[in-house]
Amino acid sequence: MKAFKESILKLIIETSTNLPPDVRRAIAKARVDEEVGTRSSLALSTIAENIYMAETEQQPICQDTGMPTFEIHTPVGANQIVMKQAIHEAIAEATKLGKLRPNSVDSLNGKNSGNNLGPGTPVIHFEQWEKDEIEVKLILKGGGCENKNIQYSLPTEFEGLGKAGRDLDGIRKCILHAVFQAQGQGCSAGFIGVGIGGDRTTGYQLAKEQLFRKADDVNPIPELADLEAYIMEHANELGIGTMGFGGKVSLLGCKIGVMNRLPASFFVSVAYNCWAFRRLGAIIDADTGEIKNWLYKEDAAVEQQSAIEEAVKQSDEGRVVLQAPITEEQIRSLRVGDVVVINGTMHTGRDALHKYLMDHDAPVDLQGGVIYHCGPVMLKKEDGNWEVKAAGPTTSSREEPYQADIIKKFGIRAVIGKGGMGPKTLKGLAESGAVYLNAIGGAAQYYAKCVKNVDDVDFLEEFGVPEAMWHLQVEGFVAIVTMDSHGNSLHADVLDDSGKKLSDFAGTVFK
Ligand SMILES: O=C(O)C[C@H](O)C(=O)O
Ligand code: SF4
């Protein structure tokens, strides 16, 4: 088993940087189905380019490398203690190499362990089997999509959809609602795993296990195969689109599993995974610890090169260039739907910083400035300077309680993130003369390339790498105005429209 740690390290790096063929196929199909020239198709092109960049440069597809979750089958009698130790070492090393972001945070004091190890991290499930080889499957599921998981208890009643009973049709309503409530915040278009039955814990476990199925397999249970097909067809009529920009593709895969339940309980648990569906596996020799073959890679990958060509072809025409610091006049001239290109300084800031800024001064002047909701992957170079390894946006809605006040207090003109913000921020944008820009979630390589220099960092010790305030020089950072300073919000519109469409599915389908 000498090579086991190296094999796990390879698996982690490959999972973080190279999407499997079935996922790529689903994204390639979405690009064909989505209307050319729309915001969603622009987002999909960026996503395809990002996938290509991550693979060729062996860097994380998304800056949130998620909760590493291992599902392992071992021969009877294999030493699981030794395996666990090797997995921990491989996780720490992958973090040091910048292939994983330090993602393990003490829930009481907010301290980041710095190496992805700590109580509860990583997640490792062992199971014995009769074979004499080891099977290791790994999923890296990010926090933004994890926040969009949802569990229903039947019977229930949904606004628009009506009553959902303890039957297949009730389950159908839960799943449609799960896609609706996620909107673009889990970096749609997404993949969902559904667990029917179990208790609150095993239901979610079953839902997550479904994510280990191939995106294009067929459910062996005929009723569930029908339900999966129905959901794939109709969830895509909700019009949520990529990143919640509105469009034809909202869901890339739906996998449903079932288990027994207690007479009193009927849970439908839904695990939502973003398009950056990082899931791989390997068969490992139990004597040597070497990888014998990869799982999920049996068929050829889809060529992503065309995305690059298309992105190069896209001209800058119609794009508004913003040089930070930005004036109020420039901001007031922007409208929802405008594509902007940002140059100059931007400051990262997310949960810890927003809370801090409410009752403290900022360490730098933020007048006319740009705040980027982002927790990057950073590596310190030998010369002491920092290098950005991955830097896509994080879900902005978490900052809703603070954002309007922070904009006003510091004179911020632009907030960049993903998934949109709520009515309080929309009002704040109008009052203060600021704008919300939606970057493409998960496009961490694409945006890392826009960073030309890391000027400085604040709160690194206190908040850890993802939550620190990084001061970045950027060039050519493309984002879309989705909330302007005139009271318009694309997110509110898409929520409204998709809510109306959801009501169209109230009638019984599965008797
Ligand atoms: O923590 C992050 O960087 C992002 C998170 O995965 C998100 O989707 O908001
Ligand atoms: S930022 Fe988006 S793509 Fe990345 S982990 Fe979060 S939900 Fe997934």
Coordinates of C-alpha atoms and ligand atoms in Angstrom, one line a residue:
M1 CA 0.0 0.0 0.0
K2 CA 3.0 2.2 -0.3
A3 CA 1.6 4.2 -3.3
F4 CA -1.9 4.7 -1.7
K5 CA -1.3 8.2 -0.5
E6 CA 0.1 9.3 -3.9
S7 CA -2.9 7.7 -5.6
I8 CA -5.3 9.6 -3.4
L9 CA -3.4 12.8 -4.1
K10 CA -3.7 12.2 -7.9
L11 CA -7.4 11.5 -7.4
I12 CA -7.9 14.8 -5.5
I13 CA -6.0 16.8 -8.1
E14 CA -7.8 15.2 -11.0
T15 CA -11.2 15.7 -9.4
S16 CA -10.5 19.4 -8.6
T17 CA -9.2 20.2 -12.1
N18 CA -10.8 18.0 -14.7
L19 CA -14.5 17.5 -15.1
P20 CA -15.6 13.9 -16.1
P21 CA -16.9 13.2 -19.6
D22 CA -20.5 12.7 -18.6
V23 CA -20.7 16.1 -17.0
R24 CA -18.9 17.8 -19.9
R25 CA -21.4 16.1 -22.3
A26 CA -24.3 17.6 -20.3
I27 CA -22.8 21.1 -20.4
A28 CA -22.0 20.7 -24.1
K29 CA -25.7 19.8 -24.8
A30 CA -26.8 22.9 -22.8
R31 CA -24.7 25.1 -25.0
V32 CA -26.5 23.7 -28.1
D33 CA -29.9 24.0 -26.5
E34 CA -29.4 27.6 -25.2
E35 CA -30.2 30.4 -27.5
V36 CA -27.1 32.0 -29.0
G37 CA -26.4 35.6 -28.0
T38 CA -28.3 35.5 -24.7
R39 CA -26.8 36.1 -21.3
S40 CA -27.1 32.4 -20.4
S41 CA -25.2 31.4 -23.6
L42 CA -22.5 33.9 -22.8
A43 CA -22.3 32.4 -19.3
L44 CA -22.1 28.9 -20.8
S45 CA -19.3 29.9 -23.1
T46 CA -17.3 31.3 -20.2
I47 CA -18.0 28.1 -18.2
A48 CA -16.7 26.0 -21.1
E49 CA -13.6 28.1 -21.4
N50 CA -13.0 27.8 -17.7
I51 CA -13.3 24.0 -17.8
Y52 CA -10.7 24.0 -20.6
M53 CA -8.4 26.3 -18.7
A54 CA -8.6 24.3 -15.5
E55 CA -7.8 21.1 -17.3
T56 CA -4.9 22.3 -19.3
E57 CA -3.3 24.2 -16.5
Q58 CA -4.2 21.7 -13.8
Q59 CA -5.8 24.3 -11.6
P60 CA -9.1 24.2 -9.6
I61 CA -12.2 24.5 -11.8
C62 CA -13.8 26.5 -9.0
Q63 CA -12.2 28.3 -6.0
D64 CA -14.6 26.6 -3.7
T65 CA -13.2 23.1 -3.7
G66 CA -15.9 22.0 -1.4
M67 CA -16.2 19.3 1.3
P68 CA -14.1 16.4 0.2
T69 CA -16.3 13.4 0.5
F70 CA -14.9 9.9 -0.1
E71 CA -17.0 6.8 -0.6
I72 CA -14.7 3.8 -0.3
H73 CA -15.1 0.0 -0.8
T74 CA -12.4 -2.2 0.6
P75 CA -11.6 -5.9 0.6
V76 CA -12.6 -7.7 3.8
G77 CA -9.8 -7.2 6.4
A78 CA -8.2 -4.1 4.7
N79 CA -6.7 -1.7 7.2
Q80 CA -9.0 1.4 7.2
I81 CA -7.0 3.2 9.8
V82 CA -3.9 3.3 7.6
M83 CA -6.1 4.4 4.6
K84 CA -7.7 7.2 6.6
Q85 CA -4.3 8.5 7.7
A86 CA -3.0 8.5 4.1
I87 CA -6.1 10.3 2.9
H88 CA -5.6 13.0 5.5
E89 CA -2.0 13.4 4.4
A90 CA -3.0 13.6 0.7
I91 CA -5.7 16.3 1.6
A92 CA -3.1 18.4 3.4
E93 CA -0.7 18.1 0.6
A94 CA -3.3 19.0 -2.1
T95 CA -4.1 22.1 0.0
K96 CA -0.4 23.1 0.1
L97 CA -0.2 22.7 -3.6
G98 CA -3.2 25.0 -4.2
K99 CA -5.3 22.3 -5.7
L100 CA -7.7 22.6 -2.7
R101 CA -8.7 25.8 -0.9
P102 CA -8.3 25.7 2.9
N103 CA -12.0 25.0 3.6
S104 CA -12.2 23.7 7.1
V105 CA -13.4 26.3 9.6
D106 CA -14.0 26.1 13.3
S107 CA -17.7 26.7 13.8
L108 CA -17.3 28.4 17.1
N109 CA -14.3 30.7 16.7
G110 CA -14.2 31.0 12.8
K111 CA -10.5 29.9 12.6
N112 CA -9.6 28.2 9.4
S113 CA -7.4 25.1 10.1
G114 CA -5.5 25.9 6.9
N115 CA -5.0 22.3 5.7
N116 CA -8.6 21.1 5.2
L117 CA -8.4 18.8 8.2
G118 CA -10.5 19.2 11.4
P119 CA -13.5 17.6 13.1
G120 CA -15.8 16.4 10.4
T121 CA -13.4 17.2 7.5
P122 CA -12.8 15.4 5.2
V123 CA -15.9 13.0 5.1
I124 CA -14.9 9.4 4.6
H125 CA -17.3 6.5 4.3
F126 CA -16.0 2.9 4.3
E127 CA -17.8 -0.2 3.3
Q128 CA -16.4 -3.7 2.8
W129 CA -17.1 -5.7 -0.4
E130 CA -16.1 -9.2 -1.6
K131 CA -13.7 -8.0 -4.3
D132 CA -9.9 -7.9 -3.6
E133 CA -9.4 -4.3 -4.9
I134 CA -10.2 -0.9 -3.4
E135 CA -12.7 1.4 -5.0
V136 CA -12.4 5.1 -4.0
K137 CA -15.0 7.6 -5.2
L138 CA -14.6 11.3 -4.4
I139 CA -16.9 14.3 -4.7
L140 CA -15.9 17.9 -4.1
K141 CA -19.2 19.7 -3.6
G142 CA -19.0 23.4 -2.9
G143 CA -20.7 25.4 -0.2
G144 CA -22.9 27.5 -2.4
C145 CA -24.8 24.6 -3.9
E146 CA -24.8 22.8 -0.6
N147 CA -26.8 25.7 0.8
K148 CA -29.4 25.1 -1.8
N149 CA -30.0 21.5 -0.7
I150 CA -33.6 21.1 0.6
Q151 CA -35.6 18.5 2.5
Y152 CA -39.4 18.2 2.3
S153 CA -41.7 16.4 4.7
L154 CA -44.8 15.1 3.0
P155 CA -47.7 15.9 2.9
T156 CA -47.2 19.6 2.4
E157 CA -48.6 22.4 0.4
F158 CA -46.7 24.7 -2.1
E159 CA -47.6 28.1 -3.2
G160 CA -48.7 27.8 -6.8
L161 CA -48.2 24.0 -7.0
G162 CA -50.8 23.2 -4.4
K163 CA -51.0 20.1 -2.2
A164 CA -48.2 17.5 -2.4
G165 CA -49.2 14.1 -0.9
R166 CA -47.3 11.0 0.0
D167 CA -47.1 9.6 -3.5
L168 CA -45.2 9.9 -6.8
D169 CA -47.0 13.1 -7.7
G170 CA -46.2 14.7 -4.4
I171 CA -42.5 13.8 -4.9
R172 CA -42.7 15.3 -8.4
K173 CA -43.9 18.6 -6.9
C174 CA -41.1 18.6 -4.3
I175 CA -38.4 18.1 -7.0
L176 CA -39.8 20.9 -9.2
H177 CA -39.9 23.2 -6.2
A178 CA -36.3 22.3 -5.3
V179 CA -35.1 23.5 -8.7
F180 CA -37.2 26.6 -8.4
Q181 CA -36.0 27.6 -4.9
A182 CA -32.3 27.2 -5.9
Q183 CA -32.8 29.8 -8.7
G184 CA -29.2 30.6 -10.0
Q185 CA -27.7 30.7 -6.6
G186 CA -26.1 27.2 -6.6
C187 CA -24.5 28.1 -10.0
S188 CA -27.2 26.7 -12.2
A189 CA -27.5 24.9 -14.5
G190 CA -27.2 22.2 -11.8
F191 CA -27.4 18.4 -11.2
I192 CA -29.7 17.1 -8.5
G193 CA -29.7 13.9 -6.4
V194 CA -33.0 13.0 -4.8
G195 CA -33.5 10.6 -1.9
I196 CA -37.1 9.4 -1.3
G197 CA -37.7 8.0 2.2
G198 CA -35.2 7.2 5.0
D199 CA -35.0 9.6 8.0
R200 CA -33.6 13.1 7.9
T201 CA -30.0 11.9 7.9
T202 CA -30.2 8.9 5.6
G203 CA -32.5 10.7 3.2
Y204 CA -29.9 13.3 2.5
Q205 CA -27.2 10.5 2.4
L206 CA -29.3 8.7 -0.3
A207 CA -29.7 12.0 -2.2
K208 CA -25.9 12.5 -2.2
E209 CA -25.3 8.9 -3.3
Q210 CA -27.3 9.6 -6.4
L211 CA -24.7 12.2 -7.4
F212 CA -22.3 9.3 -7.8
R213 CA -24.4 7.9 -10.7
K214 CA -23.4 8.9 -14.2
A215 CA -25.4 11.9 -15.5
D216 CA -26.7 9.9 -18.5
D217 CA -27.5 6.6 -17.0
V218 CA -31.1 5.2 -16.8
N219 CA -32.8 4.5 -13.5
P220 CA -33.4 0.7 -13.1
I221 CA -36.8 1.4 -11.4
P222 CA -39.2 2.2 -14.2
E223 CA -41.4 4.7 -12.2
L224 CA -38.3 6.6 -11.2
A225 CA -36.9 6.5 -14.7
D226 CA -40.1 8.1 -15.8
L227 CA -40.0 10.7 -13.1
E228 CA -36.3 11.6 -13.9
A229 CA -37.2 12.0 -17.6
Y230 CA -40.3 14.2 -16.6
I231 CA -38.2 16.4 -14.3
M232 CA -35.5 16.9 -17.0
E233 CA -38.0 18.0 -19.5
H234 CA -40.2 20.2 -17.3
A235 CA -37.7 21.7 -14.8
N236 CA -36.1 23.2 -17.9
E237 CA -39.3 25.0 -18.7
L238 CA -39.0 27.1 -15.5
G239 CA -36.8 29.5 -17.4
I240 CA -34.2 30.1 -14.7
G241 CA -31.2 29.5 -17.0
T242 CA -27.5 29.6 -16.4
M243 CA -26.6 31.6 -13.3
G244 CA -30.3 32.5 -13.0
F245 CA -30.0 34.8 -16.1
G246 CA -33.2 33.4 -17.6
G247 CA -33.0 30.7 -20.3
K248 CA -33.8 27.3 -21.6
V249 CA -31.4 25.2 -19.5
S250 CA -31.8 25.2 -15.7
L251 CA -31.1 21.5 -14.9
L252 CA -28.4 19.2 -16.3
G253 CA -29.2 16.0 -14.5
C254 CA -31.7 14.4 -12.1
K255 CA -31.1 11.1 -10.3
I256 CA -33.6 9.7 -7.9
G257 CA -33.1 6.9 -5.3
V258 CA -35.6 5.3 -2.9
M259 CA -35.4 3.6 0.5
N260 CA -37.9 2.5 3.2
R261 CA -39.2 5.0 5.8
L262 CA -40.9 5.0 9.1
P263 CA -44.8 5.0 8.9
A264 CA -44.9 8.5 10.3
S265 CA -42.2 10.1 8.1
F266 CA -42.1 10.8 4.4
F267 CA -39.0 12.8 3.5
V268 CA -37.9 13.9 0.0
S269 CA -34.3 15.1 0.3
V270 CA -32.7 17.0 -2.6
A271 CA -28.9 17.5 -3.0
Y272 CA -28.2 20.3 -5.4
N273 CA -24.9 20.3 -7.2
C274 CA -23.6 23.2 -9.4
W275 CA -22.4 22.7 -13.0
A276 CA -18.9 22.4 -11.5
F277 CA -19.8 18.8 -10.7
R278 CA -16.4 17.5 -9.5
R279 CA -16.8 13.8 -9.0
L280 CA -14.4 11.1 -10.0
G281 CA -13.1 7.7 -8.8
A282 CA -10.4 5.1 -9.1
I283 CA -9.9 1.4 -8.6
I284 CA -6.8 0.9 -6.5
D285 CA -4.6 -2.2 -6.1
A286 CA -4.9 -3.4 -2.5
D287 CA -1.3 -4.6 -2.4
T288 CA 0.6 -1.8 -4.0
G289 CA -1.9 1.1 -3.5
E290 CA -1.5 2.1 -7.2
I291 CA -4.3 3.2 -9.4
K292 CA -5.4 0.4 -11.7
N293 CA -8.0 2.4 -13.6
W294 CA -10.1 5.5 -13.4
L295 CA -13.9 5.5 -13.0
Y296 CA -16.2 7.9 -14.9
K297 CA -13.6 8.3 -17.5
E298 CA -14.4 5.3 -19.7
D299 CA -15.7 7.4 -22.6
A300 CA -13.9 10.2 -24.5
A301 CA -14.1 13.8 -23.1
V302 CA -15.9 16.4 -25.1
E303 CA -13.6 18.9 -26.9
Q304 CA -14.0 22.3 -25.2
Q305 CA -11.7 24.1 -27.6
S306 CA -14.6 25.6 -29.6
A307 CA -15.4 27.6 -26.5
I308 CA -12.1 29.3 -26.6
E309 CA -12.5 30.2 -30.3
E310 CA -16.0 31.5 -29.6
A311 CA -14.8 33.6 -26.7
V312 CA -12.0 35.1 -28.7
K313 CA -14.5 35.9 -31.5
Q314 CA -16.7 37.8 -29.1
S315 CA -15.8 41.4 -29.6
D316 CA -15.7 44.1 -26.9
E317 CA -18.4 46.0 -28.8
G318 CA -21.3 47.0 -26.6
R319 CA -19.4 46.4 -23.4
V320 CA -18.9 49.3 -21.0
V321 CA -15.4 49.7 -19.6
L322 CA -15.3 50.8 -16.0
Q323 CA -12.0 52.0 -14.5
A324 CA -12.0 51.8 -10.7
P325 CA -12.5 54.1 -8.8
I326 CA -15.9 54.6 -10.5
T327 CA -18.0 57.8 -10.6
E328 CA -21.7 58.0 -9.7
E329 CA -22.4 59.3 -13.2
Q330 CA -21.0 56.1 -14.8
I331 CA -23.0 54.0 -12.4
R332 CA -26.3 55.8 -13.1
S333 CA -25.8 55.3 -16.8
L334 CA -25.8 51.5 -16.4
R335 CA -28.9 49.4 -16.9
V336 CA -29.8 45.7 -16.2
G337 CA -28.4 43.6 -19.0
D338 CA -25.3 45.7 -19.7
V339 CA -22.1 43.8 -20.0
V340 CA -19.2 45.6 -18.2
V341 CA -15.4 45.2 -18.3
I342 CA -13.7 46.3 -15.1
N343 CA -10.1 47.5 -14.8
G344 CA -8.2 48.7 -11.8
T345 CA -8.4 47.8 -8.1
M346 CA -11.0 45.6 -6.5
H347 CA -11.2 44.3 -2.9
T348 CA -12.5 40.9 -2.0
G349 CA -14.9 40.7 0.9
R350 CA -17.4 38.2 2.1
D351 CA -19.1 37.0 5.2
A352 CA -16.5 37.8 7.9
L353 CA -15.5 41.1 6.4
H354 CA -19.0 42.4 5.9
K355 CA -19.9 41.7 9.5
Y356 CA -16.6 43.4 10.6
L357 CA -17.1 46.5 8.5
M358 CA -20.5 47.2 10.1
D359 CA -18.8 48.6 13.2
H360 CA -15.2 49.1 12.2
D361 CA -13.3 51.3 9.7
A362 CA -12.0 49.8 6.5
P363 CA -8.3 49.3 6.3
V364 CA -8.2 51.0 2.9
D365 CA -10.2 53.9 1.2
L366 CA -13.2 52.3 -0.5
Q367 CA -14.7 55.6 -2.1
G368 CA -15.8 54.7 -5.6
G369 CA -14.5 51.2 -5.0
V370 CA -15.4 47.7 -6.1
I371 CA -16.1 44.9 -3.6
Y372 CA -15.8 41.4 -5.0
H373 CA -17.7 38.6 -3.1
C374 CA -14.9 36.1 -3.6
G375 CA -12.9 33.7 -1.5
P376 CA -9.9 32.9 -3.7
V377 CA -7.4 30.1 -3.7
M378 CA -4.0 31.8 -3.0
L379 CA -0.4 30.5 -2.8
K380 CA 2.5 32.4 -1.4
K381 CA 5.4 32.4 -3.9
E382 CA 9.1 32.0 -2.9
D383 CA 9.7 35.7 -3.3
G384 CA 6.9 36.3 -0.7
N385 CA 4.4 37.6 -3.2
W386 CA 0.9 36.0 -3.5
E387 CA -0.3 34.2 -6.6
V388 CA -4.0 33.8 -7.4
K389 CA -4.8 30.2 -8.2
A390 CA -8.6 30.5 -8.5
A391 CA -10.9 33.4 -8.0
G392 CA -14.6 33.0 -9.0
P393 CA -17.5 34.8 -7.2
T394 CA -19.3 33.5 -4.1
T395 CA -23.1 33.6 -3.4
S396 CA -23.9 37.2 -2.6
S397 CA -27.2 36.7 -0.8
R398 CA -25.4 35.9 2.4
E399 CA -24.4 39.6 2.6
E400 CA -27.9 40.8 2.2
P401 CA -28.3 42.0 5.9
Y402 CA -25.1 44.1 5.6
Q403 CA -24.6 45.2 2.0
A404 CA -26.8 48.4 1.7
D405 CA -25.2 49.8 4.9
I406 CA -21.7 49.0 3.8
I407 CA -22.2 50.6 0.4
K408 CA -23.5 53.8 2.0
K409 CA -20.9 53.9 4.8
F410 CA -17.9 53.5 2.5
G411 CA -19.1 55.0 -0.8
I412 CA -18.8 51.7 -2.7
R413 CA -20.0 51.9 -6.3
A414 CA -19.9 48.3 -7.5
V415 CA -20.5 45.0 -5.8
I416 CA -19.6 41.9 -7.8
G417 CA -20.9 38.4 -6.8
K418 CA -23.3 35.8 -8.1
G419 CA -26.9 34.8 -7.6
G420 CA -28.1 38.3 -6.9
M421 CA -29.2 40.1 -3.8
G422 CA -32.5 41.1 -2.2
P423 CA -34.8 44.1 -1.9
K424 CA -32.8 45.9 0.9
T425 CA -29.7 45.9 -1.3
L426 CA -31.7 47.0 -4.4
K427 CA -33.0 50.0 -2.5
G428 CA -29.5 50.7 -1.2
L429 CA -28.1 50.7 -4.8
A430 CA -30.7 53.3 -5.8
E431 CA -30.1 55.5 -2.8
S432 CA -26.3 55.4 -2.9
G433 CA -25.8 55.2 -6.7
A434 CA -24.2 51.8 -6.9
V435 CA -24.6 48.7 -9.0
Y436 CA -24.7 44.9 -8.6
L437 CA -22.6 42.9 -11.1
N438 CA -23.1 39.2 -11.6
A439 CA -19.9 37.4 -12.5
I440 CA -20.1 33.8 -13.8
G441 CA -20.1 31.5 -10.8
G442 CA -17.5 28.8 -10.8
A443 CA -15.4 30.4 -13.6
A444 CA -12.5 30.6 -11.2
Q445 CA -9.7 30.1 -13.7
Y446 CA -11.2 32.6 -16.1
Y447 CA -11.3 35.3 -13.4
A448 CA -7.9 34.4 -11.9
K449 CA -6.4 35.3 -15.3
C450 CA -7.8 38.8 -15.0
V451 CA -5.8 39.4 -11.8
K452 CA -2.6 41.2 -12.8
N453 CA -1.3 41.8 -9.3
V454 CA -2.1 41.1 -5.7
D455 CA -1.3 44.5 -4.1
D456 CA -1.9 43.5 -0.4
V457 CA -4.0 41.6 2.0
D458 CA -5.8 42.4 5.3
F459 CA -7.2 40.2 8.0
L460 CA -5.4 37.1 6.7
E461 CA -4.5 35.9 10.2
E462 CA -7.9 36.6 11.7
F463 CA -10.2 35.4 8.9
G464 CA -8.1 32.9 6.9
V465 CA -7.5 32.8 3.1
P466 CA -11.1 32.7 1.7
E467 CA -12.4 35.4 4.1
A468 CA -9.5 37.8 4.1
M469 CA -9.6 41.1 2.3
W470 CA -7.4 40.8 -0.8
H471 CA -6.6 43.9 -2.7
L472 CA -6.3 43.0 -6.4
Q473 CA -5.4 44.8 -9.6
V474 CA -7.6 43.4 -12.4
E475 CA -7.8 43.9 -16.2
G476 CA -10.6 42.8 -18.4
F477 CA -12.9 41.4 -15.7
V478 CA -16.2 40.8 -17.4
A479 CA -19.5 40.8 -15.5
I480 CA -23.2 41.5 -16.2
V481 CA -25.3 44.2 -14.6
T482 CA -28.2 42.3 -13.0
M483 CA -29.3 45.0 -10.4
D484 CA -29.0 48.6 -11.3
S485 CA -29.3 52.0 -9.5
H486 CA -32.9 52.5 -10.9
G487 CA -34.6 49.8 -9.0
N488 CA -34.4 47.1 -11.6
S489 CA -33.3 43.5 -10.7
L490 CA -33.0 40.7 -13.2
H491 CA -33.1 38.3 -10.2
A492 CA -36.4 39.5 -9.0
D493 CA -37.8 39.3 -12.5
V494 CA -36.6 35.7 -13.1
L495 CA -37.9 34.7 -9.6
D496 CA -41.3 36.1 -10.5
D497 CA -41.5 34.5 -14.0
S498 CA -40.3 31.1 -12.9
G499 CA -42.7 31.2 -9.9
K500 CA -45.6 31.7 -12.4
K501 CA -44.3 28.9 -14.6
L502 CA -44.1 26.6 -11.5
S503 CA -47.9 27.0 -11.1
D504 CA -48.4 25.5 -14.5
F505 CA -47.3 22.2 -13.0
A506 CA -50.0 22.1 -10.3
G507 CA -52.1 19.4 -12.1
T508 CA -51.7 15.7 -11.3
V509 CA -49.3 13.9 -13.6
F510 CA -48.4 10.6 -11.9
K511 CA -51.6 8.9 -10.7
Ligands
LIG1 O1 -17.2 29.6 -0.8 C1 -17.2 29.9 -2.1 O2 -16.2 30.4 -2.6 C2 -18.3 29.9 -2.9 C3 -19.5 29.0 -2.7 O3 -19.3 27.7 -3.3 C4 -20.7 29.6 -3.3 O4 -21.2 29.0 -4.3 O5 -21.1 30.6 -2.8
SF4_2 S1 -19.1 28.9 -6.6 FE1 -20.6 27.9 -7.8 S2 -19.5 26.4 -9.0 FE2 -18.2 27.0 -7.3 S3 -18.7 25.5 -5.7 FE3 -20.0 27.3 -5.4 S4 -21.9 26.7 -6.4 FE4 -20.3 25.4 -7.2

